[in-house]
Amino acid sequence: MNQVIRLYQFPISPFCRKVRLVLAEKRLQVEEITERYWEGAPEFLKLNPAGTVPVLKIGSHVLAESNAICEYLDESIPDPPLLPGNAMARAEARRLVGWFDDRFFREVTRNLVGERLLKKIICGGQPESAKIKSGSRNCRIHIDYIAGLLERRRWLAGDQMTLADFAAAAQISCLDYVSDIDWERSDAVKDWYAKIKSRPAFRSILRDNLPGFPPPYHYSDLDF
Amino acid sequence: MNQVIRLYQFPISPFCRKVRLVLAEKRLQVEEITERYWEGAPEFLKLNPAGTVPVLKIGSHVLAESNAICEYLDESIPDPPLLPGNAMARAEARRLVGWFDDRFFREVTRNLVGERLLKKIICGGQPESAKIKSGSRNCRIHIDYIAGLLERRRWLAGDQMTLADFAAAAQISCLDYVSDIDWERSDAVKDWYAKIKSRPAFRSILRDNLPGFPPPYHYSDLDF
């Protein structure tokens, strides 16, 4: 890809982080543009009428929806592959991508990162304690689910790192930014996250620093 | 595929309908099992810990998440292809699948079919009028968006029928079951739906009949 690549994104969005991980893993040079997508700027809505980030612009082509973007990148730049070679194994990886993008996000990330951080940034609002409680409870259940997967697998979808690991790490890194992961709960989950966190592709995410909302010290520490 | 294929589904679920359309288009014989997924039967949760339909069982393999299932079926049975041959065109088809599965469902289907039908089936509840109003308003906006796509394309993602058409038709057919589509609003949308509705793959969906909640006459009429 010799064209200019531009990513419209917001640092604390897990869907943007998933795409940033894939872009970095594929060693693509990207110009990142911070988009306050909730403000609905007309030029941005022209790019993506859904008004969501991430949006990827490659030359004059515009791609939206994080899954469409990830699948496109994996098809266009096969090395390293981020989906397994076998169709049934790909289905399992995609099942887990759906699990994290949809269920984990709705039950955990939206309740915690949404309430603690995004709400403040968007409208200066205060977090609702019922949502924080529900998010924390669900987070423990999800960590246990991930630990269960890792009992019989090296990576979440099997013995190979896939989009499922990036979808999960994208959500979890946002939670870690607001100190909402209990790293004592599961050694297996901590080891898995340490492994993915130490990849060069993770560096840009560990450098994220929202003005007025700095991450805790351990967030970027590889030996957390 | 010579193995027994079993689909755990619920008739009025747009995600199940999308998978049923793909299965029928690929000419696969499937045993359909109606699953009252919200009751969380232990045997069902063993198949899919997310507790959602559709779930597809092929021999001893279990697939969940409608997108993972559709991509698997399209990869395993290439004829007829339901994604374009070009990577950028595939990204556009997948963008629209995301649009309908996520945005259209959240803004329209959940507010209308969820309130009018599913709520009654699950707990005998009454629809909330604010949600019905919001769903109806959003439905008009979405129909106009589809009409805009069809101004420059034969099918939603381009000149070829794709998963995007099935994702859209799956949502719209559920709304049509509760008479929530204004077919006078756009001739282009009506023509597109007539074209997809008359495909043999659509027959099983047109035969759906929930006990106690029969569809209106025009629902199964090809000349509506």
Tab-separated table of N, CA and C in Angstrom, chain A residues 48-52 58 61-65 67-69 71-72 75-76 83 86-88 90-92 94-99 102-103 106 110 145, chain B residues 48-52 58 61-65 67-69 71-72 75-76 83 86-88 90-92 94-99 102-103 106 110 145:
chain	number	residue	atom	x	y	z
A	48	ASN	N	-18.395	9.091	6.953
A	48	ASN	CA	-19.120	7.955	7.532
A	48	ASN	C	-20.453	8.419	8.091
A	49	PRO	N	-21.534	8.181	7.330
A	49	PRO	CA	-22.854	8.656	7.777
A	49	PRO	C	-23.271	8.046	9.121
A	50	ALA	N	-22.637	6.946	9.532
A	50	ALA	CA	-22.961	6.375	10.837
A	50	ALA	C	-22.410	7.249	11.965
A	51	GLY	N	-21.456	8.131	11.633
A	51	GLY	CA	-20.924	9.049	12.645
A	51	GLY	C	-20.065	8.369	13.698
A	52	THR	N	-19.539	7.195	13.377
A	52	THR	CA	-18.728	6.450	14.343
A	52	THR	C	-17.265	6.414	13.914
A	58	ILE	N	-7.903	5.334	2.679
A	58	ILE	CA	-6.733	4.872	1.939
A	58	ILE	C	-6.815	5.511	0.569
A	61	HIS	N	-10.262	6.079	-1.053
A	61	HIS	CA	-11.234	5.092	-0.563
A	61	HIS	C	-11.499	5.276	0.924
A	62	VAL	N	-12.757	5.177	1.306
A	62	VAL	CA	-13.133	5.332	2.710
A	62	VAL	C	-13.694	4.017	3.235
A	63	LEU	N	-13.149	3.550	4.358
A	63	LEU	CA	-13.662	2.330	4.982
A	63	LEU	C	-14.174	2.662	6.378
A	64	ALA	N	-15.325	2.085	6.733
A	64	ALA	CA	-15.868	2.282	8.078
A	64	ALA	C	-16.306	0.934	8.643
A	65	GLU	N	-16.620	0.916	9.935
A	65	GLU	CA	-16.963	-0.289	10.704
A	65	GLU	C	-15.683	-1.081	10.974
A	67	ASN	N	-14.897	-4.019	11.944
A	67	ASN	CA	-14.700	-5.364	11.402
A	67	ASN	C	-14.405	-5.361	9.930
A	68	ALA	N	-15.128	-4.516	9.196
A	68	ALA	CA	-14.887	-4.409	7.755
A	68	ALA	C	-13.440	-3.970	7.517
A	69	ILE	N	-12.952	-3.042	8.357
A	69	ILE	CA	-11.584	-2.542	8.200
A	69	ILE	C	-10.571	-3.640	8.520
A	71	GLU	N	-10.936	-6.922	8.494
A	71	GLU	CA	-10.956	-7.993	7.493
A	71	GLU	C	-10.258	-7.519	6.213
A	72	TYR	N	-10.496	-6.271	5.841
A	72	TYR	CA	-9.862	-5.711	4.645
A	72	TYR	C	-8.346	-5.728	4.795
A	75	GLU	N	-6.943	-9.223	4.592
A	75	GLU	CA	-6.984	-9.761	3.225
A	75	GLU	C	-5.916	-9.106	2.345
A	76	SER	N	-5.711	-7.798	2.540
A	76	SER	CA	-4.835	-7.056	1.630
A	76	SER	C	-3.359	-7.231	1.969
A	83	LEU	N	-6.037	-14.200	10.935
A	83	LEU	CA	-7.108	-15.199	11.032
A	83	LEU	C	-6.491	-16.541	10.672
A	86	ASN	N	-7.800	-22.318	8.660
A	86	ASN	CA	-8.924	-23.252	8.573
A	86	ASN	C	-10.254	-22.523	8.810
A	87	ALA	N	-11.271	-22.829	7.961
A	87	ALA	CA	-12.534	-22.072	8.008
A	87	ALA	C	-13.223	-22.184	9.372
A	88	MET	N	-13.210	-23.378	9.975
A	88	MET	CA	-13.878	-23.553	11.268
A	88	MET	C	-13.135	-22.758	12.361
A	90	ARG	N	-11.412	-20.031	11.774
A	90	ARG	CA	-11.734	-18.622	11.513
A	90	ARG	C	-13.084	-18.261	12.138
A	91	ALA	N	-14.050	-19.198	12.052
A	91	ALA	CA	-15.374	-18.938	12.638
A	91	ALA	C	-15.260	-18.743	14.147
A	92	GLU	N	-14.385	-19.519	14.778
A	92	GLU	CA	-14.199	-19.379	16.222
A	92	GLU	C	-13.545	-18.028	16.551
A	94	ARG	N	-13.812	-15.318	14.748
A	94	ARG	CA	-14.824	-14.277	14.498
A	94	ARG	C	-15.928	-14.301	15.562
A	95	ARG	N	-16.249	-15.484	16.074
A	95	ARG	CA	-17.213	-15.549	17.179
A	95	ARG	C	-16.707	-14.721	18.350
A	96	LEU	N	-15.422	-14.868	18.661
A	96	LEU	CA	-14.866	-14.144	19.803
A	96	LEU	C	-14.739	-12.644	19.519
A	97	VAL	N	-14.434	-12.287	18.286
A	97	VAL	CA	-14.434	-10.860	17.941
A	97	VAL	C	-15.826	-10.281	18.239
A	98	GLY	N	-16.868	-11.002	17.819
A	98	GLY	CA	-18.234	-10.561	18.100
A	98	GLY	C	-18.499	-10.486	19.598
A	99	TRP	N	-18.026	-11.481	20.322
A	99	TRP	CA	-18.185	-11.518	21.786
A	99	TRP	C	-17.624	-10.245	22.430
A	102	ASP	N	-19.234	-6.795	20.936
A	102	ASP	CA	-20.646	-6.588	21.256
A	102	ASP	C	-20.891	-6.775	22.757
A	103	ARG	N	-20.722	-8.004	23.230
A	103	ARG	CA	-21.110	-8.344	24.601
A	103	ARG	C	-20.195	-7.707	25.655
A	106	ARG	N	-20.683	-3.920	25.693
A	106	ARG	CA	-21.972	-3.507	26.244
A	106	ARG	C	-22.031	-3.742	27.751
A	110	ARG	N	-18.550	-0.120	28.217
A	110	ARG	CA	-19.468	1.029	28.172
A	110	ARG	C	-19.832	1.487	29.581
A	145	TYR	N	-14.185	-15.848	32.080
A	145	TYR	CA	-14.447	-16.503	30.794
A	145	TYR	C	-13.161	-16.586	29.966
B	48	ASN	N	-23.686	-22.177	23.445
B	48	ASN	CA	-23.259	-20.785	23.253
B	48	ASN	C	-23.358	-20.022	24.574
B	49	PRO	N	-22.233	-19.844	25.252
B	49	PRO	CA	-22.255	-19.155	26.553
B	49	PRO	C	-22.794	-17.725	26.460
B	50	ALA	N	-22.828	-17.150	25.246
B	50	ALA	CA	-23.390	-15.811	25.101
B	50	ALA	C	-24.916	-15.852	25.237
B	51	GLY	N	-25.515	-17.048	25.095
B	51	GLY	CA	-26.960	-17.188	25.264
B	51	GLY	C	-27.776	-16.550	24.157
B	52	THR	N	-27.155	-16.343	23.002
B	52	THR	CA	-27.860	-15.702	21.888
B	52	THR	C	-28.116	-16.696	20.760
B	58	ILE	N	-22.884	-28.066	13.104
B	58	ILE	CA	-22.566	-28.873	11.920
B	58	ILE	C	-21.809	-30.075	12.426
B	61	HIS	N	-19.428	-29.718	15.446
B	61	HIS	CA	-18.910	-28.350	15.540
B	61	HIS	C	-20.036	-27.353	15.832
B	62	VAL	N	-19.751	-26.422	16.722
B	62	VAL	CA	-20.752	-25.418	17.081
B	62	VAL	C	-20.261	-24.032	16.654
B	63	LEU	N	-21.103	-23.323	15.916
B	63	LEU	CA	-20.761	-21.952	15.503
B	63	LEU	C	-21.780	-20.979	16.085
B	64	ALA	N	-21.286	-19.843	16.586
B	64	ALA	CA	-22.178	-18.805	17.102
B	64	ALA	C	-21.754	-17.442	16.555
B	65	GLU	N	-22.607	-16.443	16.759
B	65	GLU	CA	-22.440	-15.086	16.223
B	65	GLU	C	-22.774	-15.114	14.722
B	67	ASN	N	-22.374	-13.183	12.215
B	67	ASN	CA	-21.368	-12.861	11.199
B	67	ASN	C	-20.368	-13.970	10.998
B	68	ALA	N	-19.923	-14.568	12.107
B	68	ALA	CA	-18.986	-15.686	12.007
B	68	ALA	C	-19.627	-16.815	11.205
B	69	ILE	N	-20.925	-17.051	11.425
B	69	ILE	CA	-21.631	-18.125	10.713
B	69	ILE	C	-21.738	-17.800	9.222
B	71	GLU	N	-19.924	-15.755	7.361
B	71	GLU	CA	-18.614	-15.778	6.697
B	71	GLU	C	-18.161	-17.228	6.498
B	72	TYR	N	-18.417	-18.057	7.506
B	72	TYR	CA	-18.037	-19.472	7.401
B	72	TYR	C	-18.773	-20.134	6.227
B	75	GLU	N	-17.443	-18.967	2.897
B	75	GLU	CA	-16.120	-19.526	2.597
B	75	GLU	C	-16.220	-21.011	2.229
B	76	SER	N	-17.101	-21.740	2.918
B	76	SER	CA	-17.142	-23.201	2.755
B	76	SER	C	-17.917	-23.614	1.516
B	83	LEU	N	-20.144	-12.467	-1.128
B	83	LEU	CA	-19.280	-11.303	-0.952
B	83	LEU	C	-18.585	-11.072	-2.287
B	86	ASN	N	-13.605	-8.420	-5.016
B	86	ASN	CA	-12.612	-7.367	-4.767
B	86	ASN	C	-12.615	-6.965	-3.286
B	87	ALA	N	-11.403	-6.833	-2.704
B	87	ALA	CA	-11.291	-6.592	-1.254
B	87	ALA	C	-11.986	-5.308	-0.814
B	88	MET	N	-11.860	-4.237	-1.609
B	88	MET	CA	-12.488	-2.966	-1.232
B	88	MET	C	-14.014	-3.086	-1.298
B	90	ARG	N	-15.643	-5.864	-0.833
B	90	ARG	CA	-16.021	-6.689	0.333
B	90	ARG	C	-16.122	-5.817	1.583
B	91	ALA	N	-15.179	-4.870	1.712
B	91	ALA	CA	-15.211	-3.978	2.877
B	91	ALA	C	-16.502	-3.159	2.885
B	92	GLU	N	-16.957	-2.738	1.703
B	92	GLU	CA	-18.205	-1.969	1.633
B	92	GLU	C	-19.393	-2.863	2.009
B	94	ARG	N	-19.278	-5.454	3.999
B	94	ARG	CA	-19.194	-5.699	5.454
B	94	ARG	C	-19.533	-4.447	6.260
B	95	ARG	N	-19.194	-3.271	5.731
B	95	ARG	CA	-19.606	-2.035	6.404
B	95	ARG	C	-21.124	-2.007	6.538
B	96	LEU	N	-21.817	-2.366	5.461
B	96	LEU	CA	-23.279	-2.312	5.496
B	96	LEU	C	-23.862	-3.412	6.383
B	97	VAL	N	-23.239	-4.574	6.391
B	97	VAL	CA	-23.689	-5.622	7.321
B	97	VAL	C	-23.630	-5.061	8.750
B	98	GLY	N	-22.520	-4.394	9.077
B	98	GLY	CA	-22.389	-3.779	10.402
B	98	GLY	C	-23.463	-2.710	10.630
B	99	TRP	N	-23.728	-1.923	9.606
B	99	TRP	CA	-24.743	-0.867	9.687
B	99	TRP	C	-26.106	-1.460	10.077
B	102	ASP	N	-26.024	-3.576	13.562
B	102	ASP	CA	-25.787	-2.786	14.765
B	102	ASP	C	-26.735	-1.586	14.810
B	103	ARG	N	-26.529	-0.659	13.891
B	103	ARG	CA	-27.241	0.614	13.941
B	103	ARG	C	-28.741	0.477	13.640
B	106	ARG	N	-30.464	-1.407	16.455
B	106	ARG	CA	-30.570	-0.654	17.699
B	106	ARG	C	-31.577	0.496	17.575
B	110	ARG	N	-35.177	-3.013	17.278
B	110	ARG	CA	-35.344	-3.257	18.709
B	110	ARG	C	-36.489	-2.418	19.276
B	145	TYR	N	-32.028	6.311	3.678
B	145	TYR	CA	-30.611	5.974	3.467
B	145	TYR	C	-30.479	4.828	2.456
